[in-house]
Short mmCIF file of C-alpha atoms in Angstrom, two decimals:
data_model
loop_
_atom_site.label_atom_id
_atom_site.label_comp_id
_atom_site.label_asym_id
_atom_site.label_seq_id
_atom_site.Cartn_x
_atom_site.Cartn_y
_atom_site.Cartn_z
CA UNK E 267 0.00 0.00 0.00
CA UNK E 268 1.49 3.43 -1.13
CA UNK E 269 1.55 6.31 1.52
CA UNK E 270 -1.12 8.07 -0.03
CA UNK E 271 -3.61 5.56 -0.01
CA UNK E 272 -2.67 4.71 3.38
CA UNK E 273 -3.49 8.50 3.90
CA UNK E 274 -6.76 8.40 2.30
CA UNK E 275 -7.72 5.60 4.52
CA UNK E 276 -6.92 6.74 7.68
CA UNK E 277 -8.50 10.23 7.56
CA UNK E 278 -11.98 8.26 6.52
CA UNK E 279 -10.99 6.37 9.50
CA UNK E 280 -10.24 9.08 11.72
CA UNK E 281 -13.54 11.27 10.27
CA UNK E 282 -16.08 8.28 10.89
CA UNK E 283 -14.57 8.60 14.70
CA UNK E 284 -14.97 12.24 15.36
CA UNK E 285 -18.24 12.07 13.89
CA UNK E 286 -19.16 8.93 16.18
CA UNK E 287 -17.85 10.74 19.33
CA UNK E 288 -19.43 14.16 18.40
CA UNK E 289 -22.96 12.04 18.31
CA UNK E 290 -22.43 10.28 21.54
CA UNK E 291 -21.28 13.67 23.13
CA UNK E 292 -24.27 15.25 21.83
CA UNK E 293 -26.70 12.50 23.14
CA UNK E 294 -25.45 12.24 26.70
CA UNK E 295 -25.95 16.54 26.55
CA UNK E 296 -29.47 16.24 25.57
CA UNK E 297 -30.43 12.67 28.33
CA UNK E 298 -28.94 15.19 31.02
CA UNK E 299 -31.02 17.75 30.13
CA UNK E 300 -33.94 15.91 30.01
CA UNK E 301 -33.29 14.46 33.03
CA UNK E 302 -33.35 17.87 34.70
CA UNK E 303 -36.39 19.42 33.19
CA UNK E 304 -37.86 16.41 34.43
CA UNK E 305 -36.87 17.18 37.92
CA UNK E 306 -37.65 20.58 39.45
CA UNK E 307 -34.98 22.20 40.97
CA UNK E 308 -35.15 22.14 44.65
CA UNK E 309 -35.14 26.01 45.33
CA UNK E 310 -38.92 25.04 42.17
CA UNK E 311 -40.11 22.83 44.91
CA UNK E 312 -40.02 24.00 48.13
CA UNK E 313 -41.31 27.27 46.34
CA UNK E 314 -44.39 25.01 45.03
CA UNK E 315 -45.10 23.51 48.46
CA UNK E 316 -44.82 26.69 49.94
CA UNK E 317 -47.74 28.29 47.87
CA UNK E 318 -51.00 25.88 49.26
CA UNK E 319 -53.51 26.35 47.05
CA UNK E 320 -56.38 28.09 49.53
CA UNK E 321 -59.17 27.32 46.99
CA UNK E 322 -57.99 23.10 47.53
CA UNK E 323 -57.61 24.10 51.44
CA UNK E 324 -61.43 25.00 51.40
CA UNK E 325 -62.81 22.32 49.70
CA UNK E 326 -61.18 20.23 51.53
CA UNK E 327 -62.74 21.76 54.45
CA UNK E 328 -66.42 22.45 52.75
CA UNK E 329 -66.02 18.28 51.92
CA UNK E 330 -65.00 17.17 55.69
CA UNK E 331 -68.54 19.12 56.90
CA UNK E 332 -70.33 17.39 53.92
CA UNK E 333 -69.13 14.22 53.96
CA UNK E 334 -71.46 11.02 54.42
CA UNK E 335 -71.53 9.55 57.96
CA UNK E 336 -73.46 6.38 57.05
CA UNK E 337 -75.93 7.30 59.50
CA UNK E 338 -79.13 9.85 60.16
CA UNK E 339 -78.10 13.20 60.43
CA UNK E 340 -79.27 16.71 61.17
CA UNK E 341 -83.17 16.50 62.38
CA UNK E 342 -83.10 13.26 61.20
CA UNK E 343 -80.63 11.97 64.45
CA UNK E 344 -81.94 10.77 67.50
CA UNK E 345 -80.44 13.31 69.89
CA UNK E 346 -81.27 14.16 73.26
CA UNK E 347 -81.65 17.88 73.55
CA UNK E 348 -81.07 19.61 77.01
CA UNK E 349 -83.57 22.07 78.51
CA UNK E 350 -81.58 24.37 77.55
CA UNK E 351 -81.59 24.64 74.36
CA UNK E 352 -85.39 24.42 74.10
CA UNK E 353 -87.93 26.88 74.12
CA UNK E 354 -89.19 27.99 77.71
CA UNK E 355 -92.90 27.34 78.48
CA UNK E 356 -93.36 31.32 77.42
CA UNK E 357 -91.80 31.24 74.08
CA UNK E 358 -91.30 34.74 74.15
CA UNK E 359 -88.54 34.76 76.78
CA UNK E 360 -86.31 33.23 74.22
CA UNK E 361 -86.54 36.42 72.37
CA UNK E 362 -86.83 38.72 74.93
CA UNK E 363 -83.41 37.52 76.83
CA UNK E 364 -81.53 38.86 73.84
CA UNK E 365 -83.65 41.82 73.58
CA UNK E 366 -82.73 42.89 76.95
CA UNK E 367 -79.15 42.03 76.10
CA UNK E 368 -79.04 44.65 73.92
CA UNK E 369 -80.91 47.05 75.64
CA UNK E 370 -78.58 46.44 78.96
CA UNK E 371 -75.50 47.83 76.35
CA UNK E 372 -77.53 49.81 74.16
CA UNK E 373 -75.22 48.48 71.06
CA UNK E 374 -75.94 50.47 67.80
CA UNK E 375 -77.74 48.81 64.96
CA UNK E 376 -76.38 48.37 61.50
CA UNK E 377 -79.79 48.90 59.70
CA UNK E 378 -77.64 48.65 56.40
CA UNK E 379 -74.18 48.05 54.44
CA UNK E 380 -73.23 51.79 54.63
CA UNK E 381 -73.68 51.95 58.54
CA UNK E 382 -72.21 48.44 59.23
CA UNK E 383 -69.19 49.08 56.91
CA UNK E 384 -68.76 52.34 59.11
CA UNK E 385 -68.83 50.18 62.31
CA UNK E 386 -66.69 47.66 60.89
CA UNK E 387 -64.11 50.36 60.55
CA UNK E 388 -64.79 51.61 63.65
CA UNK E 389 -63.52 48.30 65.30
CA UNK E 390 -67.54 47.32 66.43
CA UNK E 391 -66.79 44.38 64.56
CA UNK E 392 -64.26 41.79 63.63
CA UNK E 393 -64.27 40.29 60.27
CA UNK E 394 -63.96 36.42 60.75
CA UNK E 395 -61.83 35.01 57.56
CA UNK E 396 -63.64 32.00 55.95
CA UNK E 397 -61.82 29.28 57.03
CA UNK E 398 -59.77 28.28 60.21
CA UNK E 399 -58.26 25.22 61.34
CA UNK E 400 -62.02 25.55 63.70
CA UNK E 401 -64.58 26.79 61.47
CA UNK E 402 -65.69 27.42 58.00
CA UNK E 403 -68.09 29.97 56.90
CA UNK E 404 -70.77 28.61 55.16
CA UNK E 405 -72.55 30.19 53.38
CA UNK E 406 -72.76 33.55 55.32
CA UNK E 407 -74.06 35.91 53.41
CA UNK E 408 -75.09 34.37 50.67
CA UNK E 409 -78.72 35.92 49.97
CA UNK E 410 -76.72 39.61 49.68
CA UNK E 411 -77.40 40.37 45.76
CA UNK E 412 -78.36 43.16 44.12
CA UNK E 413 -77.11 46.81 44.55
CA UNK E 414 -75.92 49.33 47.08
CA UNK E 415 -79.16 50.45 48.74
CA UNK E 416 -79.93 53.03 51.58
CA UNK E 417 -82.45 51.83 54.25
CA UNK E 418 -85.05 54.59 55.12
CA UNK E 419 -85.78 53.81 58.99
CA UNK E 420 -88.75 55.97 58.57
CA UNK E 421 -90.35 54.39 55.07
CA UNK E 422 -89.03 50.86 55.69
CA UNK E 423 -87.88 50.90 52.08
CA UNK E 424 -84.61 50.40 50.58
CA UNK E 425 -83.49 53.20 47.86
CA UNK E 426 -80.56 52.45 45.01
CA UNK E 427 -77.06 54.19 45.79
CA UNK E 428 -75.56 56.59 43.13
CA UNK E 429 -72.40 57.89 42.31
CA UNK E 430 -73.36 61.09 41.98
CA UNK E 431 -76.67 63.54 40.42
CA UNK E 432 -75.44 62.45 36.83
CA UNK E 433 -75.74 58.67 37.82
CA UNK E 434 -79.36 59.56 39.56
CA UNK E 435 -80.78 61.74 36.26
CA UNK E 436 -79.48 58.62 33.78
CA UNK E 437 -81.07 55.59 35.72
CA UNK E 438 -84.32 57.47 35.80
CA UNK E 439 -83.87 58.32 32.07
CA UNK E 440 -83.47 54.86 31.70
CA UNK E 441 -86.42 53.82 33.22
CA UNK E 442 -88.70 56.18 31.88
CA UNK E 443 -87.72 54.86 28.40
CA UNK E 444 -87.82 51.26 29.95
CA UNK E 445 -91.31 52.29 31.08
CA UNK E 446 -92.58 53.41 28.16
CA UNK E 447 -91.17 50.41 25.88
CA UNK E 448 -93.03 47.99 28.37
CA UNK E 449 -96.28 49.83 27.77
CA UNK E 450 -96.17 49.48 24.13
CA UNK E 451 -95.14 45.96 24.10
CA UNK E 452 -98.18 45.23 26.11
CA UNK E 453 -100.65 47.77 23.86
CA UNK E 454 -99.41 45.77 20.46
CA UNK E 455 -100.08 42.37 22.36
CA UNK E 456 -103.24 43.22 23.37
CA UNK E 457 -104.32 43.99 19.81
CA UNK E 458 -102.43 41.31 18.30
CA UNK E 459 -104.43 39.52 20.72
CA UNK E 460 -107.99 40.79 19.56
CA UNK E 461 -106.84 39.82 15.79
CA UNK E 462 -106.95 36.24 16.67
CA UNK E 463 -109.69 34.19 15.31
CA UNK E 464 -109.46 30.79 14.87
CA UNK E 465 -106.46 30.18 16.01
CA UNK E 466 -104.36 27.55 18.64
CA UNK E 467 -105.04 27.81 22.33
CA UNK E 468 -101.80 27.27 23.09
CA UNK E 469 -100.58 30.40 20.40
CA UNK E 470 -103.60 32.58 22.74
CA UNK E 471 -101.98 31.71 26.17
CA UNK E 472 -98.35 32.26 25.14
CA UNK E 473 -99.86 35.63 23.60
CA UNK E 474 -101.56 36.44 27.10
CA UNK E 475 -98.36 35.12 29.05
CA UNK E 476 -96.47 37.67 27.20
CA UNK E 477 -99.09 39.94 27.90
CA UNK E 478 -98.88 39.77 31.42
CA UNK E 479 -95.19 39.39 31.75
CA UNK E 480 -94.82 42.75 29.79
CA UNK E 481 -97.42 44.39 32.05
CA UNK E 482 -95.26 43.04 35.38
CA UNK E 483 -91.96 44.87 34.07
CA UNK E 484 -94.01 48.04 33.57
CA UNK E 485 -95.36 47.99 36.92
CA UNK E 486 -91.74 47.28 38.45
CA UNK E 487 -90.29 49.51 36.49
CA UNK E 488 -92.84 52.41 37.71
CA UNK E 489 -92.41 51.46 41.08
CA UNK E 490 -88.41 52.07 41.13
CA UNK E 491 -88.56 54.65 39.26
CA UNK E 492 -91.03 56.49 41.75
CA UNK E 493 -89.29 55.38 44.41
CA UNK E 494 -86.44 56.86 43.34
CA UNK E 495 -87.86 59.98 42.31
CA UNK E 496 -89.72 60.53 46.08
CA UNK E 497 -86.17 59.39 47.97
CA UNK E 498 -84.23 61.91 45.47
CA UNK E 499 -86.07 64.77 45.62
CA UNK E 500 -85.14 65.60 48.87
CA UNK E 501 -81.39 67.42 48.81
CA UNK E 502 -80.72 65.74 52.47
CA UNK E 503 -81.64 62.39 50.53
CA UNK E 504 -79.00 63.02 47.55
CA UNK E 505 -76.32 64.20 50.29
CA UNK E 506 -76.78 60.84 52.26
CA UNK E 507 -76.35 59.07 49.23
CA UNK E 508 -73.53 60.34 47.94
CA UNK E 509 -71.82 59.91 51.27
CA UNK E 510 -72.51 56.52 51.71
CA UNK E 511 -71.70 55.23 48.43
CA UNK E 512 -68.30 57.17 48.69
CA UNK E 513 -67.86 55.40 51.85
CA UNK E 514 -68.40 51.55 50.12
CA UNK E 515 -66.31 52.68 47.84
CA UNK E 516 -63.32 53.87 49.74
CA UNK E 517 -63.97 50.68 51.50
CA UNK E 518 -64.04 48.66 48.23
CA UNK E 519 -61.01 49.79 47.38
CA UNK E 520 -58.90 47.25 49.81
CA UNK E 521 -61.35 45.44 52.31
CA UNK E 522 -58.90 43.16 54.27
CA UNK E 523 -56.47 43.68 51.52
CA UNK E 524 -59.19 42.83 48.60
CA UNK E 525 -60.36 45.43 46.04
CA UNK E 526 -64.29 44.98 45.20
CA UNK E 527 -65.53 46.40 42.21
CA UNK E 528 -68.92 48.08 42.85
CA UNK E 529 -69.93 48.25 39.31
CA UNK E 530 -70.10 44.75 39.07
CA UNK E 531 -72.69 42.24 40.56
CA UNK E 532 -70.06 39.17 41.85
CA UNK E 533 -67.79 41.45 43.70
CA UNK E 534 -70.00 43.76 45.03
CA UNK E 535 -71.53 40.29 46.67
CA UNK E 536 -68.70 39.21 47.60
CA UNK E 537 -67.94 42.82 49.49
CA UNK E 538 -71.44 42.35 51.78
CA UNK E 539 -70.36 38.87 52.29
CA UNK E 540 -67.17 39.93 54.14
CA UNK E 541 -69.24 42.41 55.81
CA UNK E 542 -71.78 40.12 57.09
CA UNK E 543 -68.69 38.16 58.25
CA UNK E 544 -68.63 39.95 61.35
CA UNK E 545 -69.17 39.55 65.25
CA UNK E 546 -68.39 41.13 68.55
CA UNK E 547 -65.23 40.09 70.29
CA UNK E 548 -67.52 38.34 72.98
CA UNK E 549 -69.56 36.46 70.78
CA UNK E 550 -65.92 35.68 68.57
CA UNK E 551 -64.82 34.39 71.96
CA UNK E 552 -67.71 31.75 72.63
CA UNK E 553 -67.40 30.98 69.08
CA UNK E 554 -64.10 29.93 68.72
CA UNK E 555 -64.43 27.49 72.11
CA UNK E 556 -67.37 25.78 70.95
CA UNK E 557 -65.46 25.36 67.55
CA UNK E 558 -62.22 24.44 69.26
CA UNK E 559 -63.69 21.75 71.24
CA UNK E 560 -65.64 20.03 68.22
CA UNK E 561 -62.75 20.12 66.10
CA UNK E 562 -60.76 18.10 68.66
CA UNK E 563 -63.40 15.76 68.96
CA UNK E 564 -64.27 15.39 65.49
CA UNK E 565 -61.78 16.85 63.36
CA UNK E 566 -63.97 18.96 61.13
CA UNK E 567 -64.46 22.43 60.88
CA UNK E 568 -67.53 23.53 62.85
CA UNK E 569 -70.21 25.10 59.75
CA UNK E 570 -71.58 28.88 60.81
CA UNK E 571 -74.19 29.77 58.62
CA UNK E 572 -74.86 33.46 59.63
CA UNK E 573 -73.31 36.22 62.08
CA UNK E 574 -74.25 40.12 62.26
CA UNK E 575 -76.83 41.10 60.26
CA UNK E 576 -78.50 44.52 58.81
CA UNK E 577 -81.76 45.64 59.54
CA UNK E 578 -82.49 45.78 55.70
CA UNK E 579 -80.81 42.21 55.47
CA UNK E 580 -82.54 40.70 57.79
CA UNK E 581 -85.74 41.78 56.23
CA UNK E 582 -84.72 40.28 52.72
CA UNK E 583 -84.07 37.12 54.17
CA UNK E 584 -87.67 36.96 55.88
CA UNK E 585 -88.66 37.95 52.28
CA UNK E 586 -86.84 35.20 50.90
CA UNK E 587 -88.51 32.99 52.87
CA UNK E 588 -86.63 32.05 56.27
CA UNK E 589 -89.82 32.30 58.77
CA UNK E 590 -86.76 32.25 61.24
CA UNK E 591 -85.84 35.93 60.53
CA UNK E 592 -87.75 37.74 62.65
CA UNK E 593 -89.29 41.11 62.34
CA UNK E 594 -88.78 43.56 65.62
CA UNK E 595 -86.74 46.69 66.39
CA UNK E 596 -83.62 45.03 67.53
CA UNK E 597 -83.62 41.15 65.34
CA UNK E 598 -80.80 39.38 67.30
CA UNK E 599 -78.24 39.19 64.44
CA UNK E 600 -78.06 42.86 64.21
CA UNK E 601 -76.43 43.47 67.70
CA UNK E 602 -73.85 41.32 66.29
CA UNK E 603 -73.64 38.76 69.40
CA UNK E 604 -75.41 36.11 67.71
CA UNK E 605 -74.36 32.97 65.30
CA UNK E 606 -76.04 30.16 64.08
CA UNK E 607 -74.02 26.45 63.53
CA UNK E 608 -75.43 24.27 60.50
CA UNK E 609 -75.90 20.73 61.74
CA UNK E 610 -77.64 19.31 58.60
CA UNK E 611 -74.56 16.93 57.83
CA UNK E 612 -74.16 16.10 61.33
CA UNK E 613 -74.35 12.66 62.98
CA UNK E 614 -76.26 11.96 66.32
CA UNK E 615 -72.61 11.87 68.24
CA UNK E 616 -71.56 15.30 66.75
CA UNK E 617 -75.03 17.09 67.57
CA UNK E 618 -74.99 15.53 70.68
CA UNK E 619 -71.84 16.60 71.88
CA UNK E 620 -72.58 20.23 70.54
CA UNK E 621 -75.72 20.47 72.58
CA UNK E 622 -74.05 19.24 75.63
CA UNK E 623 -70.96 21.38 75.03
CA UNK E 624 -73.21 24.78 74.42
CA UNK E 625 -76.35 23.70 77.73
CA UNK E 626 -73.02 23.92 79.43
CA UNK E 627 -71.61 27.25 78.29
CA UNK E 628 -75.94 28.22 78.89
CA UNK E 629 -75.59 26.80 82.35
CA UNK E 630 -73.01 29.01 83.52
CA UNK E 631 -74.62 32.07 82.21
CA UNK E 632 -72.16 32.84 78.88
CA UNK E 633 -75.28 32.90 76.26
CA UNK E 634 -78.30 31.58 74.89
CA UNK E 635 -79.04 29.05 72.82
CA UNK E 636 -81.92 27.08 71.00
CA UNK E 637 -81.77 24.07 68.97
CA UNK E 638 -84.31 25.24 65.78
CA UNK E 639 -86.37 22.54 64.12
CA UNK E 640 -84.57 24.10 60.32
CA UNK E 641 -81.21 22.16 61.12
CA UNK E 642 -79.48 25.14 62.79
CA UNK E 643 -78.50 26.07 66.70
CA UNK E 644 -78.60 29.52 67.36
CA UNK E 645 -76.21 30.91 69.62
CA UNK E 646 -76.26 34.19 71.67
CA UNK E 647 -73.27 35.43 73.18
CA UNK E 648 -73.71 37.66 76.71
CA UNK E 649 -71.27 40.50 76.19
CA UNK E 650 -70.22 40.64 78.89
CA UNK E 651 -70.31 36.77 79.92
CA UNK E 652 -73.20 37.03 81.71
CA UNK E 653 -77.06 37.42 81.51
CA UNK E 654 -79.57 40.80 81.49
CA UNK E 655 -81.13 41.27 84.68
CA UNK E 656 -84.56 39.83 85.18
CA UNK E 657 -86.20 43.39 85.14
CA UNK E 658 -84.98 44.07 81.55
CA UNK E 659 -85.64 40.54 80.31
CA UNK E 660 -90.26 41.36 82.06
CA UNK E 661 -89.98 44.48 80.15
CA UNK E 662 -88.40 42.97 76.66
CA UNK E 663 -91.23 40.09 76.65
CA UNK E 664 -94.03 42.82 76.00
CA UNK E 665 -91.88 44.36 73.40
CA UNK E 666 -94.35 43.53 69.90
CA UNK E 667 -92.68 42.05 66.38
CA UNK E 668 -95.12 42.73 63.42
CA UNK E 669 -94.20 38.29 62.57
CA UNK E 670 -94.53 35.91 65.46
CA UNK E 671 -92.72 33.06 65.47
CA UNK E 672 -91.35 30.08 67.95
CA UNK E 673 -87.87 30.47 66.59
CA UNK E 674 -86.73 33.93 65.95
CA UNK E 675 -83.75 34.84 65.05
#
């Protein structure tokens, strides 16, 4: 073999080995890589487990108070309830105990979300967050739609919130063209209506049901916008309402570090929510033992269903239909020292031990309670840790409410 072929031989040689090597080089780059893309740095994880996702934490919490306990629960549970937590032979004194509570401290009433966001700031009341290692909110609040309204203690009626006059003059520009669209849609009807001959019943009654529906929206539309119009004409009237919207919305700007847009239905419920989150520190204080001690027994979080309440709220709810929302001067839930604990998903044991736990707490003069026949034990919290004299409790018994009922709230 001549020295240039062995040349020629040896480079292809030496070529087919670089390029072998360069491959090899190039694949362990690329498995190593992989390898660590596949693994999250540690500095990743412990960042990752750091960051518990709250929304998981709740529903975890919201599924321990539903979960099934292969048993009767709530009303359904044979239970035996303590005397108590039932109604005395006079079923007003139930009431009239936590009238004279308030009447021994003279607490101010919220009568709506204007005055309780001012007490709220104030330091009246503390905002409970929705979920402790002890207790969950649920759902508190929840029958707080619609818009900003003022409560008129003299009317009993609740009038819209506005910005300013602008906002006022264009909502009732609105519904005087609303108004007036209504009308004619119920005008053609009616004569589209007389046309018919020989025609489908079932065309006639969807005619009439349109009829009817059109002549509802008129009449609701007249009634806001007159009710508007006889708030607003007074200059006090457009004053107040200016002031108490700016107030919401200073507020809404960070509530508990949370900014609430008011123009927009979801967080503007979400706002009264947080607001109706609230209790006095005595009541907070009763609270959190009762929860404390069912946790440790149970480990779930103890379900509160409702804690201060507006006047105006606590009208909508009676509204709504919960015959438990009584209708006096001074409901209960509005001095802010009452909460009620939801024991629908609860077993025998748990409402048992409850009961026992809270006829002891009763016992020793800290509150007043009453196991309700709509799955719920209401709770009263002394503010002071201990009951109104007899005197004031006589004198709250003949105090009237406009609905009677065995379990008011």
């Amino acid at each position: 073999m001549g020295f240039k072929e062995w040349l020629r031989k040896f480079g292809m040689i030496a070529a087919v080995i670089v390029l072998v090597t360069a491959f090899a080089i190039a694949g362990i780059y690329r498995w190593k890589r992989g390898r660590n893309l596949a693994q999250p740095s540690e500095s990743a994880t412990s960042e990752n487990n750091a960051l518990p996702n709250a929304i998981d934490l709740h529903q975890l919490a919201v599924n321990k108070v539903e979960a099934d306990r292969g048993e009767p629960t709530g009303n359904k549970a044979r239970i035996n309830i303590p005397a108590e937590l039932k109604l005395y032979k006079d079923t007003k004194r139930f009431l009239a105990i936590q009238v004279a509570e308030w009447r021994k401290h003279k607490f101010q009433i919220p009568h709506d979300f204007s005055e309780l966001a001012s007490m709220v700031q104030q330091g009246e009341f503390t905002i409970l967050p929705p979920l402790t290692p002890d207790y969950i909110l649920y759902g508190v609040g929840l029958k707080a739609d619609g818009e900003l309204t003022h409560y008129d203690q003299k009317t009993g009626k609740s009038a819209p919130l506005f910005r300013d006059e602008t906002e006022i003059e264009n909502e009732l520009g609105r519904l005087n063209t609303a108004f007036k669209e209504f009308e004619t849609k119920a005008r053609e009807l009616k004569t589209e209506l007389a046309r018919m001959k020989n025609v489908d019943r079932s065309q006639r009654a969807e005619t009439l049901r349109q009829i009817t529906t059109a002549q509802k929206s008129a009449a609701a539309t007249e009634t806001r916008r007159d009710l508007i119009t006889s708030f607003y004409k007074s200059e006090e009237h457009r004053k107040v309402s200016a002031s108490e919207y700016q107030k919401l919305a200073e507020l809404s700007r960070s509530f508990d570090g949370v900014a609430y847009d008011l123009n927009e239905a979801v967080p503007r419920k979400k706002l009264k929510m947080r607001l109706l989150s609230g209790l006095r520190p005595s009541a907070l204080r009763q609270l959190a033992e009762i929860a404390k001690a069912y946790r440790e027994k149970f480990d779930r979080p103890l379900p509160v269903t409702s804690l201060v309440r507006t006047i105006e709220y606590q009208w909508q709810l009676g509204d709504a239909g919960n015959p438990n929302a009584t209708r006096i001067d001074v409901p209960p839930h509005t001095t802010g020292l009452a909460f009620d604990i939801f024991t629908f998903y609860m077993s025998g044991a748990e409402q048992q031990f409850l009961i026992d736990e809270i006829a002891r707490l009763e016992r020793e003069g800290r509150l007043e309670a009453l196991r309700e026949n709509r799955n719920h034990i209401h709770v009263f919290a002394f503010a002071d840790a201990k009951p109104p004299e007899e005197r004031l409790i006589q004198e709250s018994v003949t105090m009237k409410s406009s609905e009677e009922s065995n379990e008011q709230e």
